[in-house]
Short mmCIF file of C-alpha atoms in Angstrom, two decimals:
data_model
loop_
_atom_site.label_atom_id
_atom_site.label_comp_id
_atom_site.label_asym_id
_atom_site.label_seq_id
_atom_site.Cartn_x
_atom_site.Cartn_y
_atom_site.Cartn_z
CA MET A 135 110.02 69.92 84.15
CA ALA A 136 108.00 72.53 82.28
CA ASP A 137 108.15 76.20 83.25
CA ASP A 138 104.51 76.00 84.36
CA ILE A 139 104.76 74.70 87.93
CA THR A 140 101.20 75.48 88.97
CA PHE A 141 100.52 73.97 92.41
CA TYR A 142 104.04 72.62 92.69
CA ASP A 143 103.47 73.59 96.34
CA GLU A 144 100.47 72.59 98.46
CA ILE A 145 99.30 76.16 98.92
CA GLU A 146 99.04 79.08 96.51
CA SER A 147 98.03 82.71 97.02
CA TYR A 148 97.79 86.10 95.39
CA CYS A 149 96.80 89.61 96.46
CA SER A 150 93.75 91.42 95.15
CA GLN A 151 95.83 94.35 93.97
CA LEU A 152 99.47 95.26 93.49
CA SER A 153 99.47 98.43 95.57
CA THR A 154 97.47 100.49 98.02
CA ALA A 155 97.70 103.89 99.67
CA PRO A 156 98.51 103.89 103.40
CA GLY A 157 95.45 102.76 105.33
CA GLY A 158 94.01 100.75 102.46
CA SER A 159 93.05 97.08 102.49
CA ILE A 160 94.38 94.18 100.42
CA GLY A 161 92.41 91.01 99.79
CA LEU A 162 94.34 87.76 100.05
CA HIS A 163 93.19 84.86 97.87
CA VAL A 164 94.37 81.42 99.03
CA SER A 165 93.83 77.90 97.74
CA THR A 166 95.01 74.87 99.68
CA LYS A 167 93.86 71.39 100.67
CA ALA A 168 95.33 71.97 104.11
CA ALA A 169 92.83 72.45 106.90
CA MET A 170 94.48 75.61 108.21
CA PHE A 171 97.01 78.23 107.14
CA ASP A 172 98.88 81.12 108.75
CA VAL A 173 99.67 84.52 107.23
CA VAL A 174 102.63 86.75 108.07
CA VAL A 175 103.20 90.15 106.42
CA GLU A 176 106.67 91.73 106.47
CA ARG A 177 107.93 95.05 105.16
CA TRP A 178 111.05 94.06 103.23
CA GLY A 179 113.42 97.01 103.16
CA GLY A 180 116.89 97.37 104.62
CA ALA A 181 115.65 94.76 107.08
CA ARG A 182 112.59 92.51 107.23
CA GLU A 183 110.02 93.70 109.76
CA VAL A 184 106.88 91.74 110.66
CA VAL A 185 103.89 94.11 110.66
CA TRP A 186 100.82 91.84 110.59
CA LYS A 187 99.80 88.25 111.33
CA SER A 188 96.71 86.11 111.03
CA LEU A 189 96.96 82.55 112.37
CA GLY A 190 94.73 79.51 112.05
CA ASN A 191 92.73 80.52 108.98
CA PRO A 192 90.52 77.80 107.46
CA GLY A 193 91.83 76.40 104.19
CA VAL A 194 89.70 76.20 101.05
CA SER A 195 90.76 74.35 97.92
CA ALA A 196 90.00 75.93 94.55
CA PRO A 197 91.49 74.56 91.33
CA PRO A 198 93.00 76.94 88.80
CA PRO A 199 90.71 77.67 85.86
CA SER A 200 91.96 76.55 82.47
CA ASP A 201 92.47 80.19 81.50
CA ALA A 202 94.08 81.29 84.78
CA ASP A 203 97.16 82.57 82.94
CA SER A 204 95.17 84.98 80.79
CA ASN A 205 92.02 85.75 82.79
CA GLY A 206 92.99 85.03 86.39
CA CYS A 207 91.97 82.55 89.05
CA GLY A 208 88.77 84.15 90.28
CA TRP A 209 89.20 82.70 93.78
CA ALA A 210 87.20 84.25 96.59
CA ALA A 211 89.20 86.32 99.06
CA SER A 212 90.15 84.31 102.14
CA LEU A 213 90.81 87.35 104.30
CA SER A 214 91.61 91.05 104.18
CA ILE A 215 94.86 92.71 105.21
CA ALA A 216 94.19 96.17 106.61
CA THR A 217 97.26 98.38 106.28
CA GLY A 218 97.57 100.98 109.00
CA PRO A 219 98.01 104.67 108.23
CA SER A 220 101.45 104.41 109.85
CA TRP A 221 102.65 101.69 107.47
CA ARG A 222 105.64 103.09 105.62
CA SER A 223 105.79 103.08 101.86
CA GLY A 224 107.53 99.90 100.77
CA PHE A 225 107.21 96.35 99.51
CA TYR A 226 105.30 94.00 101.80
CA LEU A 227 105.91 90.27 101.46
CA VAL A 228 102.96 88.04 102.36
CA THR A 229 104.02 84.56 103.53
CA VAL A 230 101.23 81.98 103.67
CA THR A 231 102.08 78.68 105.38
CA ALA A 232 99.88 75.59 105.18
CA ALA A 233 99.51 73.43 108.28
CA ASP A 234 100.65 69.80 107.99
CA ALA A 235 101.84 70.22 104.40
CA ALA A 236 105.03 68.56 103.18
CA PRO A 237 108.16 70.51 104.18
CA GLY A 238 109.45 72.51 101.27
CA HIS A 239 105.99 72.58 99.71
CA ASP A 240 104.10 74.31 102.53
CA VAL A 241 104.69 77.99 101.74
CA SER A 242 103.33 80.47 99.22
CA TYR A 243 104.51 84.04 98.72
CA SER A 244 102.60 87.03 97.44
CA GLY A 245 103.11 90.72 98.02
CA PHE A 246 102.01 94.31 97.53
CA VAL A 247 103.30 97.86 97.73
CA VAL A 248 102.17 100.61 100.06
CA THR A 249 102.59 103.84 98.09
CA GLY A 250 103.77 107.16 99.45
CA ASP A 251 101.83 109.26 101.93
CA PRO A 252 100.51 112.26 99.96
CA ASP A 253 101.11 114.46 103.02
CA ASP A 254 104.69 113.25 103.57
CA ARG A 255 106.16 112.28 100.25
CA ALA A 256 109.81 111.45 99.83
CA SER A 257 111.87 113.22 97.16
CA ALA A 258 112.26 110.02 95.15
CA VAL A 259 110.07 107.10 94.14
CA LEU A 260 111.15 103.57 93.20
CA MET A 261 108.94 101.69 90.78
CA LEU A 262 108.75 97.90 91.02
CA SER A 263 108.58 96.54 87.46
CA THR A 264 105.44 94.49 87.98
CA ASN A 265 104.50 94.61 84.29
CA THR A 266 107.69 92.69 83.53
CA TRP A 267 107.15 90.33 86.47
CA ASN A 268 103.76 89.49 84.96
CA ALA A 269 105.14 89.03 81.46
CA TYR A 270 107.43 86.24 82.70
CA ASN A 271 104.93 84.64 85.10
CA THR A 272 103.98 81.15 83.91
CA TRP A 273 101.64 80.29 86.79
CA GLY A 274 98.47 78.71 85.45
CA GLY A 275 99.82 78.04 81.97
CA LYS A 276 101.54 80.44 79.60
CA SER A 277 103.59 83.59 79.91
CA LEU A 278 104.32 86.12 77.18
CA TYR A 279 107.41 84.00 76.50
CA THR A 280 105.72 80.64 76.16
CA GLY A 281 102.89 81.35 73.75
CA GLY A 282 100.57 83.74 75.58
CA ASN A 283 99.56 87.22 74.46
CA GLN A 284 97.49 88.14 77.53
CA VAL A 285 98.59 87.60 81.13
CA SER A 286 96.51 88.22 84.23
CA PHE A 287 97.60 89.88 87.47
CA ASP A 288 94.90 87.87 89.33
CA ARG A 289 97.01 84.76 89.92
CA PRO A 290 99.97 83.72 92.07
CA TRP A 291 103.48 84.70 91.14
CA SER A 292 105.64 81.84 89.90
CA ARG A 293 107.63 80.03 92.53
CA GLY A 294 110.80 81.87 93.56
CA MET A 295 109.98 85.25 92.02
CA LEU A 296 109.37 87.00 95.34
CA SER A 297 111.40 84.99 97.84
CA ARG A 298 113.85 82.09 97.79
CA PRO A 299 117.11 81.14 99.52
CA GLU A 300 120.12 83.30 98.70
CA VAL A 301 122.79 81.66 96.52
CA GLU A 302 126.01 83.15 95.22
CA ARG A 303 125.51 83.02 91.45
CA ASP A 304 123.79 79.83 90.27
CA ASP A 305 120.43 81.61 89.94
CA ARG A 306 121.79 84.12 87.41
CA LYS A 307 121.34 83.95 83.66
CA SER A 308 124.63 85.81 83.14
CA ARG A 309 126.60 83.90 85.75
CA PRO A 310 129.88 85.68 86.60
CA THR A 311 133.02 83.69 85.88
CA ARG A 312 135.91 83.39 88.32
CA TRP A 313 139.60 83.21 87.48
CA GLY A 314 140.35 80.18 85.34
CA GLU A 315 136.71 79.25 84.72
CA GLU A 316 135.03 78.88 81.37
CA PRO A 317 131.80 80.84 80.97
CA ASP A 318 128.49 79.03 81.42
CA VAL A 319 127.53 79.72 77.80
CA ASN A 320 124.60 77.31 77.70
CA GLY A 321 123.26 78.22 81.14
CA ASP A 322 123.87 74.72 82.50
CA HIS A 323 124.52 75.86 86.07
CA PHE A 324 121.37 77.96 86.05
CA GLN A 325 119.31 75.11 84.61
CA GLU A 326 120.58 72.63 87.17
CA TYR A 327 119.86 75.01 90.04
CA ARG A 328 116.37 75.99 89.03
CA LEU A 329 115.21 72.53 87.96
CA THR A 330 116.55 70.92 91.13
CA ASN A 331 114.63 73.45 93.22
CA GLY A 332 111.42 73.59 91.21
CA TYR A 333 111.82 77.13 89.87
CA PRO A 334 110.78 78.47 86.45
CA ALA A 335 113.34 80.07 84.17
CA ALA A 336 111.78 83.44 85.05
CA ILE A 337 113.69 83.64 88.34
CA GLY A 338 116.81 84.61 86.41
CA SER A 339 115.00 87.36 84.53
CA THR A 340 112.72 89.24 86.86
CA GLY A 341 110.92 89.45 90.18
CA TRP A 342 111.40 91.23 93.50
CA PHE A 343 114.07 88.84 94.74
CA ALA A 344 116.31 89.10 91.66
CA HIS A 345 116.70 92.84 91.22
CA GLU A 346 114.67 95.42 93.16
CA ARG A 347 115.24 93.62 96.46
CA ARG A 348 119.00 94.00 96.15
CA PHE A 349 118.78 97.73 95.49
CA VAL A 350 116.31 98.28 98.32
CA GLU A 351 118.38 96.39 100.89
CA TRP A 352 121.48 98.41 100.04
CA ALA A 353 119.80 101.80 99.64
CA GLU A 354 117.69 101.68 102.81
CA ARG A 355 120.66 100.44 104.86
CA ALA A 356 122.66 103.35 103.43
CA GLY A 357 119.96 105.68 104.74
CA TYR A 358 118.20 106.69 101.54
CA ARG A 359 114.50 107.37 101.80
CA PHE A 360 112.17 106.89 98.86
CA ASP A 361 108.56 106.00 98.22
CA TYR A 362 107.44 102.95 96.26
CA CYS A 363 105.00 102.32 93.43
CA VAL A 364 104.31 99.62 90.83
CA SER A 365 104.11 99.79 87.05
CA SER A 366 100.33 100.16 86.92
CA ASP A 367 100.38 103.10 89.35
CA LEU A 368 101.77 105.18 86.49
CA GLU A 369 98.45 104.82 84.67
CA ASP A 370 97.58 107.85 86.82
CA PRO A 371 99.09 110.88 85.03
CA ASN A 372 99.68 112.56 88.41
CA ALA A 373 101.48 109.59 89.97
CA LEU A 374 104.90 111.27 89.85
CA ASP A 375 103.82 114.76 90.89
CA SER A 376 106.20 116.31 93.47
CA TYR A 377 108.90 113.67 93.05
CA ASP A 378 112.35 114.91 92.03
CA LEU A 379 113.66 111.49 91.07
CA PHE A 380 112.13 108.37 89.53
CA ILE A 381 114.19 105.21 90.20
CA ASP A 382 114.09 102.17 87.97
CA VAL A 383 116.13 99.04 88.78
CA GLY A 384 116.66 95.66 87.13
CA HIS A 385 114.46 94.61 84.24
CA ASP A 386 111.77 97.08 83.19
CA GLU A 387 110.81 95.86 79.75
CA TYR A 388 107.03 96.38 79.43
CA TRP A 389 105.29 99.78 79.43
CA SER A 390 101.82 100.96 78.48
CA ALA A 391 101.34 104.23 76.60
CA SER A 392 99.76 105.88 79.65
CA GLN A 393 102.61 104.82 81.91
CA ARG A 394 105.17 106.08 79.45
CA ARG A 395 103.40 109.41 79.09
CA THR A 396 103.39 109.87 82.87
CA LEU A 397 107.15 109.34 82.94
CA GLU A 398 107.76 111.64 79.98
CA GLN A 399 105.68 114.34 81.64
CA HIS A 400 107.80 113.94 84.78
CA VAL A 401 110.98 114.71 82.82
CA GLU A 402 109.40 117.47 80.74
CA GLN A 403 108.51 119.24 83.98
CA GLY A 404 112.06 119.03 85.33
CA GLY A 405 111.97 115.66 87.09
CA ASN A 406 114.84 113.21 86.73
CA ILE A 407 115.23 109.48 86.07
CA ALA A 408 117.78 107.06 87.53
CA SER A 409 117.44 104.05 85.23
CA MET A 410 119.63 101.17 86.46
CA SER A 411 117.80 98.77 84.18
CA GLY A 412 118.40 96.76 81.03
CA ASN A 413 116.10 96.18 78.05
CA THR A 414 114.12 99.14 79.36
CA MET A 415 110.80 100.06 77.72
CA PHE A 416 111.31 97.61 74.86
CA TRP A 417 107.69 96.42 74.40
CA GLN A 418 104.46 98.39 74.43
CA VAL A 419 101.59 96.76 76.34
CA ARG A 420 97.96 97.53 77.03
CA LEU A 421 96.32 97.03 80.40
CA GLU A 422 92.82 95.68 79.82
CA GLY A 423 90.88 95.03 82.99
CA ASN A 424 93.29 93.28 85.33
CA ALA A 425 95.28 91.71 82.50
CA MET A 426 98.17 92.84 80.34
CA VAL A 427 98.14 92.37 76.57
CA CYS A 428 101.26 92.12 74.41
CA HIS A 429 101.46 90.29 71.08
CA LYS A 430 105.21 90.92 70.83
CA TYR A 431 106.81 89.29 67.76
CA SER A 432 103.52 88.75 65.93
CA ALA A 433 101.86 92.04 66.86
CA HIS A 434 102.01 93.53 63.36
CA ASP A 435 99.98 90.51 62.15
CA THR A 436 97.86 89.43 65.14
CA ASP A 437 97.13 92.44 67.35
CA PRO A 438 93.44 93.41 66.84
CA VAL A 439 94.25 97.13 66.98
CA MET A 440 95.88 96.85 63.56
CA ALA A 441 92.50 96.25 61.94
CA GLU A 442 90.84 98.95 64.04
CA GLY A 443 92.93 101.88 62.84
CA ARG A 444 94.84 102.09 66.15
CA GLU A 445 98.27 101.18 64.85
CA ALA A 446 100.11 103.37 67.36
CA GLU A 447 98.76 101.11 70.14
CA MET A 448 100.21 97.97 68.57
CA SER A 449 101.71 95.80 71.31
CA GLY A 450 105.07 95.26 69.67
CA MET A 451 108.38 97.07 70.01
CA TRP A 452 108.19 100.74 70.84
CA CYS A 453 110.79 101.29 68.11
CA ASP A 454 108.79 99.41 65.48
CA PRO A 455 108.09 101.76 62.52
CA ILE A 456 104.36 101.11 62.98
CA VAL A 457 104.41 102.49 66.54
CA ALA A 458 107.13 105.01 65.65
CA ASN A 459 107.80 106.05 69.24
CA PRO A 460 111.17 104.49 70.13
CA GLU A 461 112.24 104.28 73.74
CA TRP A 462 115.45 106.09 72.87
CA SER A 463 113.54 109.35 72.40
CA LEU A 464 113.26 109.41 76.21
CA PHE A 465 116.21 107.33 77.41
CA GLY A 466 118.62 108.14 74.60
CA ALA A 467 119.31 104.41 74.31
CA GLY A 468 117.52 101.23 73.32
CA SER A 469 118.00 97.49 73.14
CA ALA A 470 117.95 97.41 69.35
CA TRP A 471 121.51 98.70 69.82
CA GLY A 472 122.54 96.00 72.27
CA LEU A 473 120.28 93.48 73.99
CA TYR A 474 122.40 90.74 75.59
CA SER A 475 125.68 90.47 77.46
CA ARG A 476 127.33 87.19 78.50
CA PHE A 477 124.18 85.34 77.50
CA GLY A 478 124.43 82.43 75.10
CA GLN A 479 126.56 83.48 72.15
CA ALA A 480 126.26 87.17 73.03
CA THR A 481 129.71 88.28 74.27
CA PRO A 482 130.10 85.06 76.31
CA ARG A 483 133.60 86.01 77.49
CA GLY A 484 132.86 89.69 78.03
CA SER A 485 134.33 91.46 81.03
CA GLY A 486 131.01 91.74 82.86
CA GLY A 487 131.81 95.38 83.63
CA TYR A 488 131.88 98.82 82.07
CA THR A 489 135.02 100.32 80.57
CA VAL A 490 135.29 103.85 81.91
CA TYR A 491 136.03 106.57 79.35
CA ARG A 492 135.14 109.84 81.08
CA ALA A 493 136.79 109.33 84.46
CA ASP A 494 136.28 113.01 85.36
CA HIS A 495 132.48 112.70 85.20
CA TRP A 496 130.43 113.15 88.37
CA LEU A 497 129.02 109.60 88.05
CA VAL A 498 132.43 108.05 88.78
CA ALA A 499 133.70 110.67 91.24
CA GLY A 500 135.28 109.14 94.33
CA THR A 501 135.72 105.69 92.79
CA GLY A 502 139.40 106.10 91.98
CA LEU A 503 138.69 104.73 88.50
CA ARG A 504 140.62 106.15 85.58
CA TYR A 505 140.30 106.03 81.80
CA GLY A 506 140.16 102.42 80.60
CA ASP A 507 139.48 100.91 84.03
CA LEU A 508 136.74 98.35 84.49
CA LEU A 509 133.72 98.95 86.71
CA GLY A 510 131.66 96.12 88.18
CA THR A 511 133.48 93.03 86.91
CA LYS A 512 133.57 91.25 90.31
CA HIS A 513 129.85 90.47 90.19
CA GLY A 514 129.32 90.82 86.44
CA VAL A 515 127.04 93.85 86.69
CA VAL A 516 126.77 94.07 82.89
CA GLY A 517 124.40 91.23 81.96
CA TYR A 518 122.13 89.62 81.04
CA GLU A 519 119.97 92.12 79.13
CA THR A 520 121.21 95.55 78.24
CA THR A 521 120.46 98.91 76.67
CA GLY A 522 122.79 100.65 74.21
CA ARG A 523 123.31 103.49 71.80
CA LEU A 524 124.94 103.90 68.39
CA LEU A 525 128.36 105.39 69.13
CA ASP A 526 131.23 107.14 67.40
CA PHE A 527 134.52 108.52 68.75
CA ASP A 528 135.52 112.18 68.84
CA ASP A 529 138.93 113.65 68.00
CA TYR A 530 140.15 112.71 71.46
CA GLN A 531 139.09 109.06 71.13
CA LEU A 532 136.22 109.47 73.59
CA PRO A 533 132.79 108.00 72.80
CA ILE A 534 130.03 110.21 71.51
CA THR A 535 126.55 109.33 70.30
CA ARG A 536 125.92 108.93 66.61
CA PRO A 537 123.03 111.04 65.28
CA HIS A 538 119.88 108.98 64.85
CA ALA A 539 116.24 109.78 64.19
CA ASN A 540 114.21 110.48 67.33
CA ALA A 541 117.28 110.22 69.59
CA PRO A 542 118.60 113.12 71.69
CA SER A 543 121.48 114.93 70.03
CA GLY A 544 125.12 114.72 71.00
CA GLU A 545 124.80 118.02 72.83
CA GLN A 546 122.12 116.40 75.02
CA THR A 547 124.09 113.24 75.88
CA VAL A 548 127.32 112.36 77.69
CA VAL A 549 128.67 108.82 77.39
CA VAL A 550 130.59 107.93 80.55
CA ALA A 551 131.29 104.22 79.99
CA PHE A 552 130.23 101.33 77.80
CA THR A 553 130.97 97.70 76.99
CA PRO A 554 130.11 95.51 73.97
CA ALA A 555 126.75 93.74 73.88
CA SER A 556 125.02 91.84 71.10
CA ASN A 557 121.76 90.67 69.70
CA VAL A 558 121.49 86.92 69.09
CA GLY A 559 119.40 84.72 66.85
CA MET A 560 118.27 81.18 66.33
CA GLY A 561 120.71 78.62 67.72
CA GLU A 562 122.58 81.22 69.77
CA TYR A 563 120.47 81.32 72.94
CA PRO A 564 121.38 79.34 76.06
CA ALA A 565 119.13 76.52 77.19
CA SER A 566 118.10 78.68 80.14
CA ILE A 567 116.03 81.04 78.01
CA SER A 568 112.35 80.99 78.92
CA ALA A 569 111.02 81.80 75.45
CA LEU A 570 109.72 79.73 72.59
CA SER A 571 112.41 78.54 70.20
CA ASP A 572 110.86 79.72 66.94
CA GLN A 573 112.03 83.32 66.93
CA GLY A 574 115.42 85.01 67.19
CA ASP A 575 115.72 88.59 68.37
CA ILE A 576 118.31 89.49 65.76
CA GLU A 577 116.12 88.25 62.90
CA PHE A 578 113.06 89.99 64.31
CA ILE A 579 114.76 93.34 64.91
CA ALA A 580 116.33 93.27 61.46
CA SER A 581 113.00 92.52 59.81
CA ARG A 582 111.13 95.27 61.65
CA LEU A 583 113.76 98.04 61.51
CA HIS A 584 115.17 97.29 58.05
CA GLY A 585 112.29 95.47 56.36
CA ARG A 586 114.39 92.47 55.45
CA VAL A 587 116.44 89.62 56.89
CA ASP A 588 119.70 89.27 55.04
CA ALA A 589 123.41 89.36 55.80
CA ASP A 590 123.55 93.15 55.76
CA SER A 591 120.50 93.80 57.95
CA LEU A 592 121.56 91.13 60.46
CA ALA A 593 125.03 92.67 60.69
CA ARG A 594 123.52 96.09 61.29
CA VAL A 595 121.70 94.93 64.42
CA ARG A 596 124.11 92.32 65.77
CA HIS A 597 126.78 94.53 67.30
CA GLY A 598 125.88 96.92 70.06
CA ASN A 599 126.72 97.90 73.60
CA SER A 600 125.56 98.46 77.14
CA VAL A 601 125.97 102.14 77.85
CA MET A 602 126.31 104.33 80.94
CA MET A 603 125.24 107.82 79.95
CA VAL A 604 123.47 111.01 80.99
CA VAL A 605 120.76 112.38 78.73
CA GLU A 606 118.70 115.58 78.58
CA PRO A 607 115.92 114.38 76.25
CA PHE A 608 114.03 117.68 76.40
CA GLY A 609 117.06 119.94 76.47
CA ASP A 610 117.58 122.64 79.06
CA ASN A 611 113.83 122.83 79.74
CA GLY A 612 113.53 119.35 81.23
CA GLY A 613 115.21 117.01 83.65
CA GLU A 614 118.04 114.54 83.27
CA VAL A 615 117.89 110.82 82.53
CA VAL A 616 120.78 108.69 83.75
CA VAL A 617 121.02 105.32 82.01
CA ILE A 618 123.06 102.45 83.44
CA GLY A 619 121.83 100.04 80.80
CA THR A 620 122.01 96.61 82.40
CA THR A 621 119.61 94.37 84.29
CA ASP A 622 122.30 93.15 86.70
CA TRP A 623 123.67 96.40 88.12
CA ALA A 624 122.11 95.74 91.54
CA PHE A 625 124.17 92.56 91.95
CA GLY A 626 127.21 94.76 92.58
CA LEU A 627 125.62 96.70 95.43
CA GLY A 628 126.35 94.07 98.05
CA ASP A 629 130.08 94.56 98.38
CA ASP A 630 131.56 96.28 95.30
CA PRO A 631 132.69 99.73 96.54
CA GLU A 632 132.91 101.24 93.05
CA VAL A 633 129.38 100.16 92.14
CA GLN A 634 128.15 101.47 95.49
CA GLN A 635 129.92 104.81 94.96
CA VAL A 636 128.52 105.31 91.47
CA THR A 637 125.02 104.55 92.76
CA SER A 638 125.48 106.99 95.66
CA ASN A 639 126.72 109.66 93.25
CA LEU A 640 123.61 109.13 91.16
CA LEU A 641 121.16 109.33 94.05
CA ASP A 642 122.93 112.20 95.81
CA ARG A 643 122.92 114.36 92.67
CA TYR A 644 119.14 114.48 92.62
CA LEU A 645 118.26 114.04 96.27
CA GLY A 646 120.74 116.73 97.29
CA SER A 647 120.88 117.52 100.98
CA CYS A 648 117.97 115.15 101.59
CA GLY A 649 120.14 112.12 100.92
CA ALA A 650 123.10 113.50 102.85
CA GLU A 651 120.99 114.43 105.88
CA VAL A 652 119.31 111.07 106.08
CA ARG A 653 122.64 109.25 105.94
CA SER A 654 124.48 111.53 108.40
#
């Protein structure tokens, strides 16, 4: 089965926009051959709460245009969902059920975010990584991983990205191993699960259900209060005004220049970042209309901005010498220094956790962990994509950052824990990867950063790490950035007390008495 499973189900839907302020309206676009369909809207936080219903709506069938993946479906709105002014900021799942459709093929999921109330903002805001969701979405044809260079937000999300049944580990691309097991190097368990259930490979990489949902369920149940936004909300330079903490969870790979500038401004002005994300801010994108453009591996040759004298807008890696604005200037870390963990031939028998070095640091306070202990191995929180930093060791055999152009200095960074990660190349990926098979990351990174692909350049970018560190990218005049550089951190929040404690330490540091009061 191909990754494009357009109309695998008998009903499909999408929302007119990704977010709205409280009291705004969201158009719902539905296509089905069923005569009638029902709509249920739930706020999905620490619990799922039904907030809106519309039953017995007439079905209309509209085929997907041939360019739905790049330019959207263009379906007429079937109805409008009016959010009330009392609707709390959060993620709202829209479940659309077709009457008399085949069981298992009768439901479509879409969703939107209600942003914070300007008159009652929380101290923190969580961003859902909708740019990355869209990059992996194959609905209607291609994604940015299967030959596309423009992907539309005006189409349904691929099956399983927003909601699906809970399973223990078969839907993970870096499946944790249990005692006595061999690692699933080729992703066979993942492939069997997703193909049997009609899911695209993207479900192991991104989407509400994979990452943000896990953090939200734990954090709201623990009593933390935060507002919500989506990637494109940061196109507004004032989107983060008045927030003390910006929270980033899971897989946040794709950023536009405007979005990045909004986040940088937040830190410059004293705001903080809690980045529990891997492969963060790796690719630059452009939002054009309601589509996202990224030429990725071929950008230096195929992106039209190169011929227009707008090289800095090239939709390739942020760390590409043409763009010359590496993500590590803000985060202190980047995936050129470690991209994969327990994925294909990248550290396939790795621990799945962090090795703690600075056990006296506030991030690990209350965990009971000591120097050399492992953090997060039970659920393999280090995987599948990661973010690292060039490291050295000081006179006391503790890790320190190696000086590098455009990266915060050693005085601005504290490395708390790390574990090996690796870049991989052709023939080293698992079968579960959702990308084309004509490009290896290690070859590409070597060619762009070192201008050549040979034994030396490949060796320079093969070995890296996933790092847990605290960074002050703008020195004493700005805020702090905490990097827990792995996509799968949130998988440990269900029942791993050390992962929970570290996450609480992180949130409590910046929310202060607000977090403690809410949870008391």
